[in-house]
Short mmCIF file of C-alpha atoms in Angstrom, two decimals:
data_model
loop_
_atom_site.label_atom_id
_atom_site.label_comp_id
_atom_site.label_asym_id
_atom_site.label_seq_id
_atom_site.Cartn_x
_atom_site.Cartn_y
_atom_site.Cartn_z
CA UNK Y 880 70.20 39.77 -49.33
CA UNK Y 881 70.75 35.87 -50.14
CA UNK Y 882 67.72 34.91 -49.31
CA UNK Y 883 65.40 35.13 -52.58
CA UNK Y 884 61.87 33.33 -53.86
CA UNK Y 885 60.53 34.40 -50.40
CA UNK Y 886 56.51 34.26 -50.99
CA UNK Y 887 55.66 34.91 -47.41
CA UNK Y 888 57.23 36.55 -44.38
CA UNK Y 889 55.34 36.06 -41.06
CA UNK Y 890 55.49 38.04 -38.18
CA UNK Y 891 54.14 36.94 -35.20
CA UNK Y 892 54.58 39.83 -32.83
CA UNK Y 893 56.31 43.56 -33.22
CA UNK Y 894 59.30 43.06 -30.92
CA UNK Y 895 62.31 44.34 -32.31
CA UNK Y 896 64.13 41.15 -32.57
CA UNK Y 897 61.09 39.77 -34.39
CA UNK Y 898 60.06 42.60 -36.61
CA UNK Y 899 63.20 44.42 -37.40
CA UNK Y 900 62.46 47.09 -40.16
CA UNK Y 901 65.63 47.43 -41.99
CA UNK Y 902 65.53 43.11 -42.54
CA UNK Y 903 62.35 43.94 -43.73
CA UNK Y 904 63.14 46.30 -46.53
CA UNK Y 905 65.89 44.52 -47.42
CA UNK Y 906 64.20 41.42 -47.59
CA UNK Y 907 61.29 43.52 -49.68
CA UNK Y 908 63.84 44.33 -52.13
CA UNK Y 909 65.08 41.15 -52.90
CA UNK Y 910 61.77 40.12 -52.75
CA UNK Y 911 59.52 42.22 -54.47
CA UNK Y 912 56.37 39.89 -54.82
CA UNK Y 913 56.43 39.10 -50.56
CA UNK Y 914 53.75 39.24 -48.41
CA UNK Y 915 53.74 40.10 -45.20
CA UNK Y 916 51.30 38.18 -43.15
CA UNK Y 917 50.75 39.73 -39.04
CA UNK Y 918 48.93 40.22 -36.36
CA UNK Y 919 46.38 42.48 -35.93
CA UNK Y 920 47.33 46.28 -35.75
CA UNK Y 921 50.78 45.33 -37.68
CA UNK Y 922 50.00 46.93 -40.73
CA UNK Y 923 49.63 50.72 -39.37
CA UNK Y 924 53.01 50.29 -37.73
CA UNK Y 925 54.62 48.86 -41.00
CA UNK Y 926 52.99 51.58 -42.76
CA UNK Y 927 54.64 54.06 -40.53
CA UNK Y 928 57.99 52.57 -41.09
CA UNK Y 929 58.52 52.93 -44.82
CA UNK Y 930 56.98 49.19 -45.88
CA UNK Y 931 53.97 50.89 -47.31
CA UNK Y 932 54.48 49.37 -50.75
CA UNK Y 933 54.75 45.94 -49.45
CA UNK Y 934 51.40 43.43 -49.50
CA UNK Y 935 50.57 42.92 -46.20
CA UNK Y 936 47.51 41.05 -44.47
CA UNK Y 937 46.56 40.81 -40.80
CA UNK Y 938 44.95 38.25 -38.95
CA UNK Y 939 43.65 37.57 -35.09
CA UNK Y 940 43.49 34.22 -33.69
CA UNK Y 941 41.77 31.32 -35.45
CA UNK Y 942 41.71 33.17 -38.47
CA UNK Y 943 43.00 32.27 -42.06
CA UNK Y 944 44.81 34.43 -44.95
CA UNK Y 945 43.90 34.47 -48.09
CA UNK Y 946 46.99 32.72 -49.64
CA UNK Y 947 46.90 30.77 -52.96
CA UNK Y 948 48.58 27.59 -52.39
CA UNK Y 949 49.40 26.13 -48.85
CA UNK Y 950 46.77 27.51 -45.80
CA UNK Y 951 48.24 30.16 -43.28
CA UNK Y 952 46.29 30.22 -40.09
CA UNK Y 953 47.02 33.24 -37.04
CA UNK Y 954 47.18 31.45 -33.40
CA UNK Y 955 47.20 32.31 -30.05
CA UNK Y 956 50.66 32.10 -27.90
CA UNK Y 957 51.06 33.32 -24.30
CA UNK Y 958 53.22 36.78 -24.87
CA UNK Y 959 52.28 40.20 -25.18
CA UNK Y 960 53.36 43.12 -27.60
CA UNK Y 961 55.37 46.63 -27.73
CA UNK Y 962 57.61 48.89 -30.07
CA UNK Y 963 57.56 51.93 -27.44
CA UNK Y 964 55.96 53.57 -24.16
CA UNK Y 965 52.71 54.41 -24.98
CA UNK Y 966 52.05 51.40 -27.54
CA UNK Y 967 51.57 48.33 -24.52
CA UNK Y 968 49.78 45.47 -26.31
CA UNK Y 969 48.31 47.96 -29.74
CA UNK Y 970 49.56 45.33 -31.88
CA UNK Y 971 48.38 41.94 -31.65
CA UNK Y 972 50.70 38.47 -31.21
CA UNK Y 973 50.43 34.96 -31.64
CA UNK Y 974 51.63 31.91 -33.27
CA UNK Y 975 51.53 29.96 -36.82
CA UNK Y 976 50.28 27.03 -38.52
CA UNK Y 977 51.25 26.34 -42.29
CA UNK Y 978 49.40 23.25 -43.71
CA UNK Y 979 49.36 22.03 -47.41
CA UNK Y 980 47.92 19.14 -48.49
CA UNK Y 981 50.67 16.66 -46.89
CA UNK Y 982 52.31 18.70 -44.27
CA UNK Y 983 51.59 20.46 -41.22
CA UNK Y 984 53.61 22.99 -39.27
CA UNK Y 985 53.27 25.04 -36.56
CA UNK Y 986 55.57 27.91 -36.08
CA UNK Y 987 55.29 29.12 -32.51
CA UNK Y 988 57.08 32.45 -31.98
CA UNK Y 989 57.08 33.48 -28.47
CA UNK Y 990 55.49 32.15 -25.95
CA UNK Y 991 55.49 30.91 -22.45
CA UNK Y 992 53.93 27.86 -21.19
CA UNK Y 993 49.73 27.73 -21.24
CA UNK Y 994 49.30 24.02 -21.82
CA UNK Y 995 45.50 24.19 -21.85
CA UNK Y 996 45.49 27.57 -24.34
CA UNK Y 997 47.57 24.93 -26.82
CA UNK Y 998 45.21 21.89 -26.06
CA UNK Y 999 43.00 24.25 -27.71
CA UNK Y 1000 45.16 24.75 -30.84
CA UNK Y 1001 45.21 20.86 -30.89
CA UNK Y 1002 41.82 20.17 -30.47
CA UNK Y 1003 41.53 22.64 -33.98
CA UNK Y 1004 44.50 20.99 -35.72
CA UNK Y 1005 44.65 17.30 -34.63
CA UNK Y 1006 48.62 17.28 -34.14
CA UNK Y 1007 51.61 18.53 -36.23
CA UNK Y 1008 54.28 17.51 -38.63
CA UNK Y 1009 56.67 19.89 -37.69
CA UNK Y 1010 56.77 22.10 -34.55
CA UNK Y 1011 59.20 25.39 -34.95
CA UNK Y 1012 59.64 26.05 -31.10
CA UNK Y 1013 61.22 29.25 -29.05
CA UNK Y 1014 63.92 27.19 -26.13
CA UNK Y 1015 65.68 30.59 -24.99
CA UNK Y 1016 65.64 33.50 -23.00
CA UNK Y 1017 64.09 31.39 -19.68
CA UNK Y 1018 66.48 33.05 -17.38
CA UNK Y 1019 65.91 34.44 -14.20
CA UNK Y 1020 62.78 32.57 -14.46
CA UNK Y 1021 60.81 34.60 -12.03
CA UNK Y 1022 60.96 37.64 -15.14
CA UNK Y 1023 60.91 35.28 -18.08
CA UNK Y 1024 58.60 32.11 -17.08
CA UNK Y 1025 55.24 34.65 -18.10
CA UNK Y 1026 56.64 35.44 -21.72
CA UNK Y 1027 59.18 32.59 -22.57
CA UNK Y 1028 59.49 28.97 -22.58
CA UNK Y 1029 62.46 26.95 -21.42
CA UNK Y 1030 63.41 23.90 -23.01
CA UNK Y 1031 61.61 21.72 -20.79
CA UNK Y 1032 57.99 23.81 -21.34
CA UNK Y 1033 59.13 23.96 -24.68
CA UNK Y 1034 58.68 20.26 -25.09
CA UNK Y 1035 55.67 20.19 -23.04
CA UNK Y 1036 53.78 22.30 -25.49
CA UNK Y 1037 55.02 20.05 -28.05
CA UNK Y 1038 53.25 17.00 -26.97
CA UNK Y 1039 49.99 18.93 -26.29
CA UNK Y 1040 50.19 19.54 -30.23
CA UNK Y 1041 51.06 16.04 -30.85
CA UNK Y 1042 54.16 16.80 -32.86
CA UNK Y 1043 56.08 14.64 -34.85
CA UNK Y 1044 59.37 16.71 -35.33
CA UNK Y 1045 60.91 19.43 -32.75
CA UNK Y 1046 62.92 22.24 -34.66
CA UNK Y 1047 64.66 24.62 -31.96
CA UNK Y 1048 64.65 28.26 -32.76
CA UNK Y 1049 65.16 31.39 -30.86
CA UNK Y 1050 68.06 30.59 -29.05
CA UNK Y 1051 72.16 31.29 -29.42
CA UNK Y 1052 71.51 34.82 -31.46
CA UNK Y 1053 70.29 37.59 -29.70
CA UNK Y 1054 71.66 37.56 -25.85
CA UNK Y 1055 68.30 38.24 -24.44
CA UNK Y 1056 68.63 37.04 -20.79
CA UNK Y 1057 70.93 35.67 -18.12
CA UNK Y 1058 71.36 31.85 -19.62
CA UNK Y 1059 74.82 31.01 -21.72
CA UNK Y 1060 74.04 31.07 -25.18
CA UNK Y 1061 74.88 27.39 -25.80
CA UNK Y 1062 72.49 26.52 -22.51
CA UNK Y 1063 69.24 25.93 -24.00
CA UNK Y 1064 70.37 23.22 -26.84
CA UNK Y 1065 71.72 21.13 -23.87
CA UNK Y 1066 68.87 21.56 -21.71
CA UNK Y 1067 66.92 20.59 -24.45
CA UNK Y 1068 68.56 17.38 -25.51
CA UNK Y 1069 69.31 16.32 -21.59
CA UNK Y 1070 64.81 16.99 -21.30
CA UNK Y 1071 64.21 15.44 -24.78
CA UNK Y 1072 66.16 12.08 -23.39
CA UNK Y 1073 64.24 12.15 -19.92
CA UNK Y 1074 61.13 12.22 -21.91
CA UNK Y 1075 61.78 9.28 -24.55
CA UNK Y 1076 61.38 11.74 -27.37
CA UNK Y 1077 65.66 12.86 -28.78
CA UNK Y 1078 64.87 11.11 -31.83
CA UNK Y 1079 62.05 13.52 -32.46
CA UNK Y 1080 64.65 16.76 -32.44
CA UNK Y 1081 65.89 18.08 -35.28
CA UNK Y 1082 68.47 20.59 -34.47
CA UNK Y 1083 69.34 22.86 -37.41
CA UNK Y 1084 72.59 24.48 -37.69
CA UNK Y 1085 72.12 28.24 -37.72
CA UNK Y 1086 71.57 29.45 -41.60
CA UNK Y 1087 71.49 25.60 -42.85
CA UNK Y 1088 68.53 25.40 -45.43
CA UNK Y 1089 66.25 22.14 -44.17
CA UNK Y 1090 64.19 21.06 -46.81
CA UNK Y 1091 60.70 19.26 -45.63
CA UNK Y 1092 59.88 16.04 -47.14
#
């Protein structure tokens, strides 16, 4: 309920800790000029839900929105996509990027590592400003390496798409899998200072507005 002038919220897959309905009314209500901009085969399901009302616009991969100022593009990511038993991979999922005329970002939600699926997303986009990237829920790999990133893949997706600046997100909220919540920010910096690249981080405290220049 604090956050207000929201023009857009984006959705890039219909897990529940990414497309929670109740956030999503309240948000509406706050809010009542958003946008909702998903996947393919989101907008049934938000229908369903009670966010009838609510613009909404769906995308697949490669493809834009029609938005007035800044461009909104739908991306692949390496993840998959389910509210319930019957309902395995209905509803498409994917990643972000936001462009306006001086800034580029690329807002990744969930994904595991598929370094030649995001050489393709560079190849379209010739590199990033900003990179919002998932570093948690990696543990036990053997489950999580085919849906999340660790810190260190995290980073290696971030050089495929030549990024300038590394924002951290999903990580030290939900408890999701077997790492300590305060794990992946330490992994990260300890991989980010292997690889030559800590000044590119830019870890933002949880709820801290960060204003792009």
């Amino acid at each position: 309920q604090e956050l207000g002038n929201i023009d857009y919220v984006l959705i890039s897959h219909v897990h529940y800790d990414h497309c929670d309905i109740p956030t999503l009314k309240l948000i509406a209500k706050h809010n009542p000029h958003v946008e909702i901009l998903s996947p393919l085969g989101a907008t049934s399901l938000l229908n369903k839900k009670g966010l009838k009302n609510i613009k909404k616009q769906e995308a697949g991969w490669f493809q834009k929105y029609k938005t007035e100022k800044n461009t909104l593009c739908f991306l692949p990511a390496k993840h998959w996509s389910r509210r319930s038993l019957f309902d395995l991979n209905k509803v498409l999922w994917g990643s972000f990027s936001i462009a306006s005329e001086k800034i580029k970002i690329f807002f990744a939600g969930d994904t595991a590592e598929d370094l030649e699926l995001f050489t393709e997303v560079h190849n379209v986009f010739q590199g990033f400003d900003y990179c919002l990237m998932p570093i948690g829920a990696y543990k036990p790999s053997y489950v999580m390496q085919s849906e999340h990133v660790s810190p260190k893949e995290a980073l290696n997706v971030y050089q495929v798409l030549k990024g300038k600046c590394f924002i951290p997100m999903h990580y030290a909220t939900f408890d999701l899998s077997d790492e300590p919540l305060e794990e992946p920010i330490q992994y990260l910096k300890q991989e980010a200072k292997r690889m030559d690249i800590a000044d590119e981080l830019c870890i933002i405290p949880l709820g801290k507005p960060f204003y792009l220049e």
